[in-house]
mmCIF file of C-alpha atoms in Angstrom:
data_model
loop_
_atom_site.group_PDB
_atom_site.id
_atom_site.type_symbol
_atom_site.label_atom_id
_atom_site.label_comp_id
_atom_site.label_asym_id
_atom_site.label_seq_id
_atom_site.Cartn_x
_atom_site.Cartn_y
_atom_site.Cartn_z
ATOM 1 C CA MET A 1096 -5.280 12.434 26.253
ATOM 2 C CA SER A 1097 -5.746 12.153 22.738
ATOM 3 C CA ARG A 1098 -2.854 12.373 20.320
ATOM 4 C CA PRO A 1099 -2.570 15.223 18.118
ATOM 5 C CA LEU A 1100 -3.970 14.391 14.554
ATOM 6 C CA ASN A 1101 -1.651 14.443 11.535
ATOM 7 C CA PRO A 1102 -3.376 16.338 9.141
ATOM 8 C CA ARG A 1103 -1.815 14.359 6.846
ATOM 9 C CA TYR A 1104 -3.258 11.360 7.960
ATOM 10 C CA THR A 1105 -6.698 11.525 6.636
ATOM 11 C CA PHE A 1106 -9.166 9.197 4.330
ATOM 12 C CA PRO A 1107 -8.745 11.496 1.219
ATOM 13 C CA GLU A 1108 -4.857 11.062 1.460
ATOM 14 C CA PHE A 1109 -5.330 7.402 1.784
ATOM 15 C CA ILE A 1110 -4.765 5.877 -1.808
ATOM 16 C CA VAL A 1111 -6.935 2.732 -2.100
ATOM 17 C CA GLY A 1112 -5.720 -0.457 -3.789
ATOM 18 C CA ARG A 1113 -6.155 -4.300 -3.680
ATOM 19 C CA SER A 1114 -3.527 -4.379 -0.898
ATOM 20 C CA ASN A 1115 -5.445 -1.905 1.702
ATOM 21 C CA GLU A 1116 -9.160 -1.728 0.596
ATOM 22 C CA ALA A 1117 -10.430 -3.873 3.113
ATOM 23 C CA ALA A 1118 -8.834 -2.157 5.912
ATOM 24 C CA TYR A 1119 -9.945 1.271 4.777
ATOM 25 C CA THR A 1120 -13.081 -0.295 4.217
ATOM 26 C CA ALA A 1121 -13.517 -1.153 7.856
ATOM 27 C CA ALA A 1122 -12.154 1.907 9.013
ATOM 28 C CA SER A 1123 -14.289 4.120 6.861
ATOM 29 C CA ALA A 1124 -17.434 2.326 8.555
ATOM 30 C CA ALA A 1125 -15.791 2.966 12.313
ATOM 31 C CA ALA A 1126 -15.882 6.564 11.646
ATOM 32 C CA VAL A 1127 -19.115 6.690 9.963
ATOM 33 C CA ALA A 1128 -21.250 4.252 11.891
ATOM 34 C CA PRO A 1129 -19.235 3.748 15.194
ATOM 35 C CA GLY A 1130 -20.540 0.173 17.117
ATOM 36 C CA ARG A 1131 -22.613 -0.653 14.872
ATOM 37 C CA LEU A 1132 -20.983 -2.766 11.940
ATOM 38 C CA TYR A 1133 -17.665 -4.221 13.147
ATOM 39 C CA ASN A 1134 -16.778 -4.187 16.304
ATOM 40 C CA PRO A 1135 -13.979 -4.543 17.661
ATOM 41 C CA ILE A 1136 -11.835 -3.888 14.643
ATOM 42 C CA LEU A 1137 -7.880 -4.958 14.303
ATOM 43 C CA ILE A 1138 -6.045 -3.953 11.637
ATOM 44 C CA THR A 1139 -2.543 -5.451 10.964
ATOM 45 C CA GLY A 1140 0.474 -4.772 8.904
ATOM 46 C CA GLY A 1141 3.875 -4.581 8.456
ATOM 47 C CA THR A 1142 5.880 -1.333 9.142
ATOM 48 C CA GLY A 1143 5.024 1.674 6.843
ATOM 49 C CA LEU A 1144 1.882 0.412 5.353
ATOM 50 C CA GLY A 1145 -0.695 2.745 6.799
ATOM 51 C CA LYS A 1146 -2.142 1.373 9.986
ATOM 52 C CA THR A 1147 -1.329 4.814 12.023
ATOM 53 C CA HIS A 1148 -2.418 6.669 8.142
ATOM 54 C CA LEU A 1149 -6.088 4.811 9.065
ATOM 55 C CA ALA A 1150 -6.286 5.477 13.022
ATOM 56 C CA HIS A 1151 -5.952 8.830 12.789
ATOM 57 C CA ALA A 1152 -7.703 8.797 9.676
ATOM 58 C CA VAL A 1153 -10.913 7.636 11.305
ATOM 59 C CA THR A 1154 -10.406 9.711 14.290
ATOM 60 C CA ALA A 1155 -9.958 12.704 12.347
ATOM 61 C CA GLU A 1156 -13.130 11.795 10.393
ATOM 62 C CA SER A 1157 -15.171 11.401 13.807
ATOM 63 C CA VAL A 1158 -14.199 14.165 16.243
ATOM 64 C CA ILE A 1159 -15.967 16.596 12.844
ATOM 65 C CA ARG A 1160 -18.987 14.951 13.383
ATOM 66 C CA PRO A 1161 -21.518 17.114 15.946
ATOM 67 C CA GLY A 1162 -21.995 15.298 19.735
ATOM 68 C CA ARG A 1163 -19.092 12.192 18.841
ATOM 69 C CA ARG A 1164 -15.978 12.197 21.217
ATOM 70 C CA ALA A 1165 -12.965 10.233 19.834
ATOM 71 C CA GLU A 1166 -9.775 9.397 21.288
ATOM 72 C CA LEU A 1167 -6.574 8.304 19.838
ATOM 73 C CA VAL A 1168 -3.962 6.702 21.827
ATOM 74 C CA THR A 1169 -0.977 4.406 21.135
ATOM 75 C CA ALA A 1170 -0.380 1.460 23.217
ATOM 76 C CA ASP A 1171 2.543 2.936 25.252
ATOM 77 C CA ASP A 1172 0.447 6.000 26.376
ATOM 78 C CA PHE A 1173 -2.104 2.930 27.117
ATOM 79 C CA LEU A 1174 0.629 1.613 29.498
ATOM 80 C CA ARG A 1175 1.573 4.790 31.135
ATOM 81 C CA LEU A 1176 -2.148 5.607 32.049
ATOM 82 C CA LEU A 1177 -2.719 2.271 33.401
ATOM 83 C CA SER A 1178 0.671 2.645 35.526
ATOM 84 C CA GLN A 1179 -0.288 5.760 36.877
ATOM 85 C CA GLY A 1180 -3.940 4.463 37.825
ATOM 86 C CA VAL A 1181 -2.342 1.289 39.846
ATOM 87 C CA ALA A 1182 0.049 3.828 41.414
ATOM 88 C CA ALA A 1183 -2.859 5.913 42.458
ATOM 89 C CA GLY A 1184 -4.550 3.219 43.552
ATOM 90 C CA ASP A 1185 -7.402 3.387 40.994
ATOM 91 C CA PRO A 1186 -6.225 1.555 37.529
ATOM 92 C CA THR A 1187 -9.663 1.948 36.067
ATOM 93 C CA ALA A 1188 -10.342 5.298 36.429
ATOM 94 C CA ALA A 1189 -6.659 6.148 34.593
ATOM 95 C CA LEU A 1190 -8.727 4.520 31.838
ATOM 96 C CA GLY A 1191 -11.890 6.171 32.567
ATOM 97 C CA ALA A 1192 -12.087 8.806 29.660
ATOM 98 C CA MET A 1193 -11.199 6.034 27.182
ATOM 99 C CA ARG A 1194 -14.226 4.064 28.766
ATOM 100 C CA GLU A 1195 -16.724 7.327 27.697
ATOM 101 C CA ALA A 1196 -15.292 7.906 24.160
ATOM 102 C CA ASP A 1197 -18.123 6.757 21.010
ATOM 103 C CA LEU A 1198 -14.462 6.342 19.219
ATOM 104 C CA LEU A 1199 -11.070 4.662 20.615
ATOM 105 C CA VAL A 1200 -8.325 3.903 18.745
ATOM 106 C CA ILE A 1201 -5.414 2.327 20.333
ATOM 107 C CA ASP A 1202 -2.284 2.309 17.852
ATOM 108 C CA ASP A 1203 0.366 -0.387 17.958
ATOM 109 C CA VAL A 1204 -0.907 -2.838 20.246
ATOM 110 C CA HIS A 1205 1.533 -5.693 19.977
ATOM 111 C CA VAL A 1206 3.763 -3.235 22.671
ATOM 112 C CA LEU A 1207 0.988 -4.895 25.114
ATOM 113 C CA ASP A 1208 1.873 -8.459 24.363
ATOM 114 C CA ARG A 1209 4.127 -9.039 27.182
ATOM 115 C CA HIS A 1210 2.451 -6.996 29.683
ATOM 116 C CA GLY A 1211 -0.578 -9.400 31.437
ATOM 117 C CA ALA A 1212 -1.840 -6.424 33.307
ATOM 118 C CA ALA A 1213 -2.458 -4.011 30.110
ATOM 119 C CA GLN A 1214 -3.489 -7.225 28.383
ATOM 120 C CA ASP A 1215 -6.313 -7.584 31.093
ATOM 121 C CA ALA A 1216 -7.172 -3.721 31.070
ATOM 122 C CA LEU A 1217 -7.365 -3.787 27.161
ATOM 123 C CA ALA A 1218 -9.822 -7.349 27.047
ATOM 124 C CA SER A 1219 -12.275 -4.716 29.550
ATOM 125 C CA LEU A 1220 -12.039 -2.010 27.305
ATOM 126 C CA ALA A 1221 -13.129 -3.667 24.813
ATOM 127 C CA ALA A 1222 -16.061 -5.638 26.486
ATOM 128 C CA HIS A 1223 -17.395 -2.639 27.426
ATOM 129 C CA ALA A 1224 -16.953 -1.231 23.979
ATOM 130 C CA VAL A 1225 -19.241 -3.746 22.525
ATOM 131 C CA ALA A 1226 -21.797 -4.075 25.346
ATOM 132 C CA THR A 1227 -22.272 0.053 24.982
ATOM 133 C CA GLU A 1228 -21.788 0.189 21.330
ATOM 134 C CA HIS A 1229 -18.716 2.425 21.495
ATOM 135 C CA GLN A 1230 -15.929 1.155 19.078
ATOM 136 C CA LEU A 1231 -12.973 -0.081 19.212
ATOM 137 C CA LEU A 1232 -9.956 -0.043 16.914
ATOM 138 C CA LEU A 1233 -6.887 -1.644 17.246
ATOM 139 C CA THR A 1234 -4.089 -1.640 14.923
ATOM 140 C CA SER A 1235 -1.028 -3.722 15.468
ATOM 141 C CA ASP A 1236 2.186 -5.122 13.701
ATOM 142 C CA ASP A 1237 2.290 -8.260 12.255
ATOM 143 C CA ALA A 1238 5.726 -8.241 10.843
ATOM 144 C CA SER A 1239 7.029 -10.542 13.513
ATOM 145 C CA GLY A 1240 3.746 -12.806 14.541
ATOM 146 C CA SER A 1241 3.785 -10.208 17.591
ATOM 147 C CA ASP A 1242 0.003 -9.494 17.616
ATOM 148 C CA MET A 1243 -1.284 -12.905 19.083
ATOM 149 C CA LEU A 1244 -2.726 -10.273 21.414
ATOM 150 C CA ALA A 1245 -4.913 -8.416 19.599
ATOM 151 C CA LYS A 1246 -6.235 -11.654 17.256
ATOM 152 C CA ARG A 1247 -7.162 -13.860 20.935
ATOM 153 C CA LEU A 1248 -9.085 -10.409 22.052
ATOM 154 C CA VAL A 1249 -10.622 -10.194 18.910
ATOM 155 C CA GLY A 1250 -12.090 -13.568 18.621
ATOM 156 C CA HIS A 1251 -13.949 -13.089 21.575
ATOM 157 C CA PHE A 1252 -16.256 -11.283 19.856
ATOM 158 C CA ARG A 1253 -18.929 -12.263 16.896
ATOM 159 C CA SER A 1254 -18.702 -8.504 15.748
ATOM 160 C CA ALA A 1255 -15.285 -8.347 15.216
ATOM 161 C CA HIS A 1256 -13.174 -8.105 12.090
ATOM 162 C CA VAL A 1257 -9.690 -8.519 11.274
ATOM 163 C CA ALA A 1258 -8.496 -6.814 8.179
ATOM 164 C CA THR A 1259 -4.602 -6.935 6.799
ATOM 165 C CA LEU A 1260 -2.375 -4.294 5.266
ATOM 166 C CA GLY A 1261 -0.421 -5.975 2.483
ATOM 167 C CA ALA A 1262 2.646 -4.250 0.428
ATOM 168 C CA PRO A 1263 1.456 -2.360 -2.769
ATOM 169 C CA ASP A 1264 1.528 -3.750 -6.102
ATOM 170 C CA TRP A 1265 2.900 -1.989 -8.943
ATOM 171 C CA ALA A 1266 0.318 -0.106 -10.308
ATOM 172 C CA HIS A 1267 -0.546 0.826 -6.787
ATOM 173 C CA ARG A 1268 2.847 2.160 -6.166
ATOM 174 C CA VAL A 1269 2.598 3.838 -9.299
ATOM 175 C CA ALA A 1270 -0.591 5.789 -7.704
ATOM 176 C CA ILE A 1271 0.877 6.534 -4.497
ATOM 177 C CA LEU A 1272 3.799 7.825 -5.962
ATOM 178 C CA HIS A 1273 2.020 10.345 -8.285
ATOM 179 C CA ALA A 1274 -0.627 11.226 -5.303
ATOM 180 C CA LYS A 1275 3.060 12.376 -3.103
ATOM 181 C CA ALA A 1276 4.124 14.012 -5.955
ATOM 182 C CA LYS A 1277 0.917 16.158 -6.199
ATOM 183 C CA THR A 1278 0.697 16.906 -2.379
ATOM 184 C CA LEU A 1279 4.363 18.413 -3.133
ATOM 185 C CA GLY A 1280 3.508 20.244 -5.951
ATOM 186 C CA ILE A 1281 5.892 18.713 -8.367
ATOM 187 C CA VAL A 1282 5.303 17.042 -11.779
ATOM 188 C CA LEU A 1283 6.447 12.934 -11.651
ATOM 189 C CA PRO A 1284 7.343 12.009 -15.106
ATOM 190 C CA PRO A 1285 5.638 8.516 -15.983
ATOM 191 C CA SER A 1286 8.874 7.515 -16.714
ATOM 192 C CA VAL A 1287 10.540 8.245 -13.792
ATOM 193 C CA ALA A 1288 7.188 7.074 -11.647
ATOM 194 C CA HIS A 1289 7.515 3.602 -13.216
ATOM 195 C CA HIS A 1290 11.292 3.126 -11.862
ATOM 196 C CA LEU A 1291 10.268 4.341 -8.686
ATOM 197 C CA ALA A 1292 7.951 1.829 -8.311
ATOM 198 C CA ALA A 1293 10.273 -0.660 -9.652
ATOM 199 C CA GLN A 1294 13.015 0.047 -7.393
ATOM 200 C CA CYS A 1295 10.773 0.221 -3.954
ATOM 201 C CA GLU A 1296 8.915 -3.369 -3.994
ATOM 202 C CA GLY A 1297 8.136 -2.117 0.470
ATOM 203 C CA SER A 1298 6.134 -0.047 2.648
ATOM 204 C CA VAL A 1299 4.169 3.453 1.851
ATOM 205 C CA ARG A 1300 6.854 4.978 3.489
ATOM 206 C CA GLU A 1301 9.522 3.989 1.219
ATOM 207 C CA LEU A 1302 7.755 5.081 -1.698
ATOM 208 C CA GLU A 1303 7.385 8.437 -0.481
ATOM 209 C CA GLY A 1304 10.520 8.647 0.847
ATOM 210 C CA SER A 1305 12.052 7.554 -2.448
ATOM 211 C CA ILE A 1306 10.371 10.523 -4.157
ATOM 212 C CA THR A 1307 11.858 13.309 -1.205
ATOM 213 C CA ARG A 1308 15.410 11.916 -2.277
ATOM 214 C CA LEU A 1309 14.957 12.426 -5.692
ATOM 215 C CA GLN A 1310 13.794 15.507 -5.105
ATOM 216 C CA ALA A 1311 16.305 16.952 -3.044
ATOM 217 C CA VAL A 1312 19.411 15.189 -5.631
ATOM 218 C CA ALA A 1313 17.492 17.476 -8.559
ATOM 219 C CA ALA A 1314 17.420 20.611 -6.381
ATOM 220 C CA LEU A 1315 20.689 20.261 -5.238
ATOM 221 C CA ASP A 1316 22.213 19.685 -8.929
ATOM 222 C CA GLY A 1317 19.838 21.967 -10.461
ATOM 223 C CA SER A 1318 18.325 19.187 -12.573
ATOM 224 C CA SER A 1319 14.650 18.599 -13.388
ATOM 225 C CA LEU A 1320 13.147 15.293 -12.458
ATOM 226 C CA SER A 1321 14.109 12.818 -15.296
ATOM 227 C CA LEU A 1322 14.406 8.959 -15.912
ATOM 228 C CA ALA A 1323 18.224 9.585 -15.719
ATOM 229 C CA LEU A 1324 18.068 11.285 -12.509
ATOM 230 C CA ALA A 1325 16.165 9.063 -10.561
ATOM 231 C CA ARG A 1326 18.419 6.253 -12.137
ATOM 232 C CA ARG A 1327 21.612 7.906 -10.642
ATOM 233 C CA ALA A 1328 20.021 9.304 -7.904
ATOM 234 C CA LEU A 1329 18.287 5.712 -6.046
ATOM 235 C CA PRO A 1330 20.383 2.699 -5.520
ATOM 236 C CA THR A 1331 19.748 0.243 -8.224
ATOM 237 C CA LYS A 1332 19.809 -2.507 -5.598
ATOM 238 C CA GLN A 1333 19.482 -5.814 -7.902
ATOM 239 C CA ARG A 1334 17.969 -3.561 -10.781
ATOM 240 C CA ALA A 1335 16.780 -6.757 -12.600
ATOM 241 C CA GLY A 1336 15.129 -8.084 -9.429
ATOM 242 C CA ALA A 1337 13.555 -5.129 -8.407
ATOM 243 C CA LEU A 1338 11.943 -4.572 -11.705
ATOM 244 C CA SER A 1339 10.908 -7.619 -12.031
ATOM 245 C CA SER A 1340 7.850 -7.006 -10.110
ATOM 246 C CA GLY A 1341 6.684 -4.655 -12.909
ATOM 247 C CA ALA A 1342 7.529 -6.968 -15.730
ATOM 248 C CA GLN A 1343 6.004 -9.382 -13.666
ATOM 249 C CA ALA A 1344 2.268 -7.456 -13.324
ATOM 250 C CA VAL A 1345 2.625 -6.799 -17.155
ATOM 251 C CA GLN A 1346 3.064 -9.802 -18.145
ATOM 252 C CA GLU A 1347 0.628 -11.569 -16.038
ATOM 253 C CA ALA A 1348 -2.278 -8.929 -18.101
ATOM 254 C CA VAL A 1349 -1.009 -9.951 -21.019
ATOM 255 C CA ALA A 1350 -1.311 -13.776 -20.535
ATOM 256 C CA ALA A 1351 -4.966 -13.082 -19.181
ATOM 257 C CA GLU A 1352 -6.165 -10.908 -22.015
ATOM 258 C CA TRP A 1353 -4.578 -13.584 -24.709
ATOM 259 C CA GLY A 1354 -5.387 -16.570 -22.803
ATOM 260 C CA VAL A 1355 -1.864 -18.101 -22.213
ATOM 261 C CA SER A 1356 -0.216 -18.604 -18.340
ATOM 262 C CA PRO A 1357 2.631 -16.098 -17.862
ATOM 263 C CA ALA A 1358 5.000 -19.293 -16.916
ATOM 264 C CA ALA A 1359 4.401 -20.072 -21.183
ATOM 265 C CA LEU A 1360 5.084 -16.190 -21.751
ATOM 266 C CA VAL A 1361 8.242 -16.344 -20.599
ATOM 267 C CA GLY A 1362 9.097 -19.943 -21.805
ATOM 268 C CA GLU A 1363 10.553 -21.497 -25.302
ATOM 269 C CA GLY A 1364 7.192 -21.684 -26.879
ATOM 270 C CA ARG A 1365 7.174 -20.300 -30.303
ATOM 271 C CA THR A 1366 3.678 -20.806 -31.579
ATOM 272 C CA ARG A 1367 1.685 -17.741 -32.756
ATOM 273 C CA ALA A 1368 -0.412 -18.189 -29.931
ATOM 274 C CA LEU A 1369 2.847 -17.229 -27.577
ATOM 275 C CA ALA A 1370 4.855 -15.109 -29.661
ATOM 276 C CA GLU A 1371 2.394 -12.750 -30.192
ATOM 277 C CA PRO A 1372 1.240 -11.561 -26.437
ATOM 278 C CA ARG A 1373 4.971 -12.412 -25.712
ATOM 279 C CA ARG A 1374 6.066 -9.809 -28.122
ATOM 280 C CA ILE A 1375 2.964 -7.297 -26.922
ATOM 281 C CA GLY A 1376 4.552 -8.010 -23.236
ATOM 282 C CA MET A 1377 7.992 -6.512 -24.439
ATOM 283 C CA LEU A 1378 6.388 -3.611 -25.856
ATOM 284 C CA LEU A 1379 4.256 -2.559 -22.883
ATOM 285 C CA CYS A 1380 7.417 -3.520 -20.602
ATOM 286 C CA ARG A 1381 9.937 -0.919 -22.744
ATOM 287 C CA ASP A 1382 6.752 1.837 -23.039
ATOM 288 C CA LEU A 1383 5.019 1.633 -19.510
ATOM 289 C CA LEU A 1384 8.301 0.350 -17.418
ATOM 290 C CA ALA A 1385 11.101 2.264 -19.461
ATOM 291 C CA LEU A 1386 13.137 -0.958 -19.510
ATOM 292 C CA SER A 1387 16.223 -1.400 -21.286
ATOM 293 C CA ILE A 1388 16.536 -3.737 -24.224
ATOM 294 C CA ARG A 1389 18.915 -6.422 -21.763
ATOM 295 C CA GLU A 1390 16.166 -5.952 -19.106
ATOM 296 C CA ILE A 1391 13.548 -7.171 -21.132
ATOM 297 C CA GLY A 1392 15.403 -9.881 -22.691
ATOM 298 C CA ALA A 1393 16.017 -10.964 -18.940
ATOM 299 C CA ALA A 1394 12.134 -10.362 -17.830
ATOM 300 C CA PHE A 1395 11.192 -13.111 -20.685
ATOM 301 C CA GLY A 1396 13.306 -15.865 -20.209
ATOM 302 C CA ASP A 1397 16.839 -14.860 -20.972
ATOM 303 C CA ARG A 1398 16.221 -13.935 -24.532
ATOM 304 C CA ASP A 1399 19.022 -12.233 -26.312
ATOM 305 C CA SER A 1400 18.826 -7.976 -26.910
ATOM 306 C CA SER A 1401 18.879 -9.020 -30.990
ATOM 307 C CA THR A 1402 15.359 -11.067 -30.006
ATOM 308 C CA VAL A 1403 13.754 -8.430 -27.954
ATOM 309 C CA LEU A 1404 14.894 -5.714 -31.114
ATOM 310 C CA SER A 1405 13.135 -7.849 -33.390
ATOM 311 C CA ALA A 1406 10.324 -8.517 -31.299
ATOM 312 C CA LEU A 1407 9.411 -4.752 -30.397
ATOM 313 C CA GLU A 1408 9.672 -4.011 -33.877
ATOM 314 C CA ARG A 1409 7.443 -6.489 -35.201
ATOM 315 C CA ALA A 1410 4.997 -5.077 -32.161
ATOM 316 C CA ARG A 1411 4.676 -1.942 -33.160
ATOM 317 C CA SER A 1412 4.180 -2.627 -36.709
ATOM 318 C CA ASP A 1413 1.251 -5.170 -35.853
ATOM 319 C CA LEU A 1414 -0.184 -2.282 -33.570
ATOM 320 C CA ALA A 1415 -0.399 0.501 -36.332
ATOM 321 C CA ARG A 1416 -1.944 -2.343 -38.933
ATOM 322 C CA ASP A 1417 -4.284 -4.267 -36.742
ATOM 323 C CA SER A 1418 -6.642 -1.947 -34.925
ATOM 324 C CA ALA A 1419 -8.528 -4.767 -33.274
ATOM 325 C CA MET A 1420 -4.981 -5.361 -31.298
ATOM 326 C CA ALA A 1421 -4.582 -1.816 -30.629
ATOM 327 C CA ASP A 1422 -7.740 -1.625 -28.591
ATOM 328 C CA ARG A 1423 -6.696 -4.701 -26.925
ATOM 329 C CA VAL A 1424 -3.188 -2.975 -25.806
ATOM 330 C CA ALA A 1425 -5.152 0.271 -24.931
ATOM 331 C CA ARG A 1426 -7.021 -1.467 -22.447
ATOM 332 C CA LEU A 1427 -4.112 -3.301 -21.091
ATOM 333 C CA ARG A 1428 -2.435 0.488 -20.590
ATOM 334 C CA GLU A 1429 -5.593 1.249 -19.160
ATOM 335 C CA LEU A 1430 -5.826 -1.734 -16.564
ATOM 336 C CA LEU A 1431 -2.057 -1.779 -15.803
ATOM 337 C CA ALA A 1432 -3.053 1.967 -14.487
ATOM 338 C CA VAL A 1433 -0.033 4.111 -15.614
ATOM 339 C CA THR A 1434 -0.288 6.735 -18.906
ATOM 340 C CA ALA A 1435 2.786 5.002 -20.977
ATOM 341 C CA PRO A 1436 5.850 7.766 -21.150
ATOM 342 C CA SER A 1437 7.207 8.085 -25.350
ATOM 343 C CA PRO A 1438 9.079 5.113 -25.951
ATOM 344 C CA ARG A 1439 12.901 5.840 -26.069
#
């Protein structure tokens, strides 16, 4: 009955960041000590953010442990089995294997929202799991608010836990891209990773798909992976807007380091307390994100190209003569979790 496991969907292959750390921790706890810490567990999130990955990972981790039985089914599987049981006159028997599992994972339970009998059966399974210390883990799509069934169900149990998968931030997206490239056996230049991370602000699936598309174009053209190829191969959907999240991450990090607000950093103020971090922010956007001069100007309050060029020149000069400032900028590069490409 249990679904075949995807060998790529394991815990080591799951790239952890701020947006998914809570869900990863909960799933790991379910695999290591089912029914002991959180029960039931509900993992919610939009499409392509890793719900199914975690569902497979927790099952895979459980089945390798001696004497432990784990079952992974989708909500559609659940409905089909329940329907077969009803037709045979014994719906409870159809779900017997699920009740006996040490770990039961049901993926996409939002599908059950409009099926009253299925909701009752799921509630019965949850009560049984909690009473017998068998682990129940559910995943649900919350993109349209259709996960009310799962939230109501989990809300009945004191030991229940809800963890949400959010969209990865810019630094997390860069890490995901490098991990995907590694599995494909390719070396992804930092400038290409930064470009793709800025272009793809949505799901992990979209990020991974961008590398696949880029690799296909490179193979057809006989080209190496480069920033120029990435810009040509992937649609520049409102490029200034798409790149804004990367620039925003840089601005927030610089503002925090210098003790100013991000809004002031891109504002009209020209005091030294603002001008210095603004120049550093522009430099990091140039080096880490490979933004054009015009894009940097747009990200920093629509400043003109001559202002940006002057700021970049001054920032490089300051770093060359001020070792303390150079150390601060080095820390920022580490904080942003990237390795800067060579300045263009």
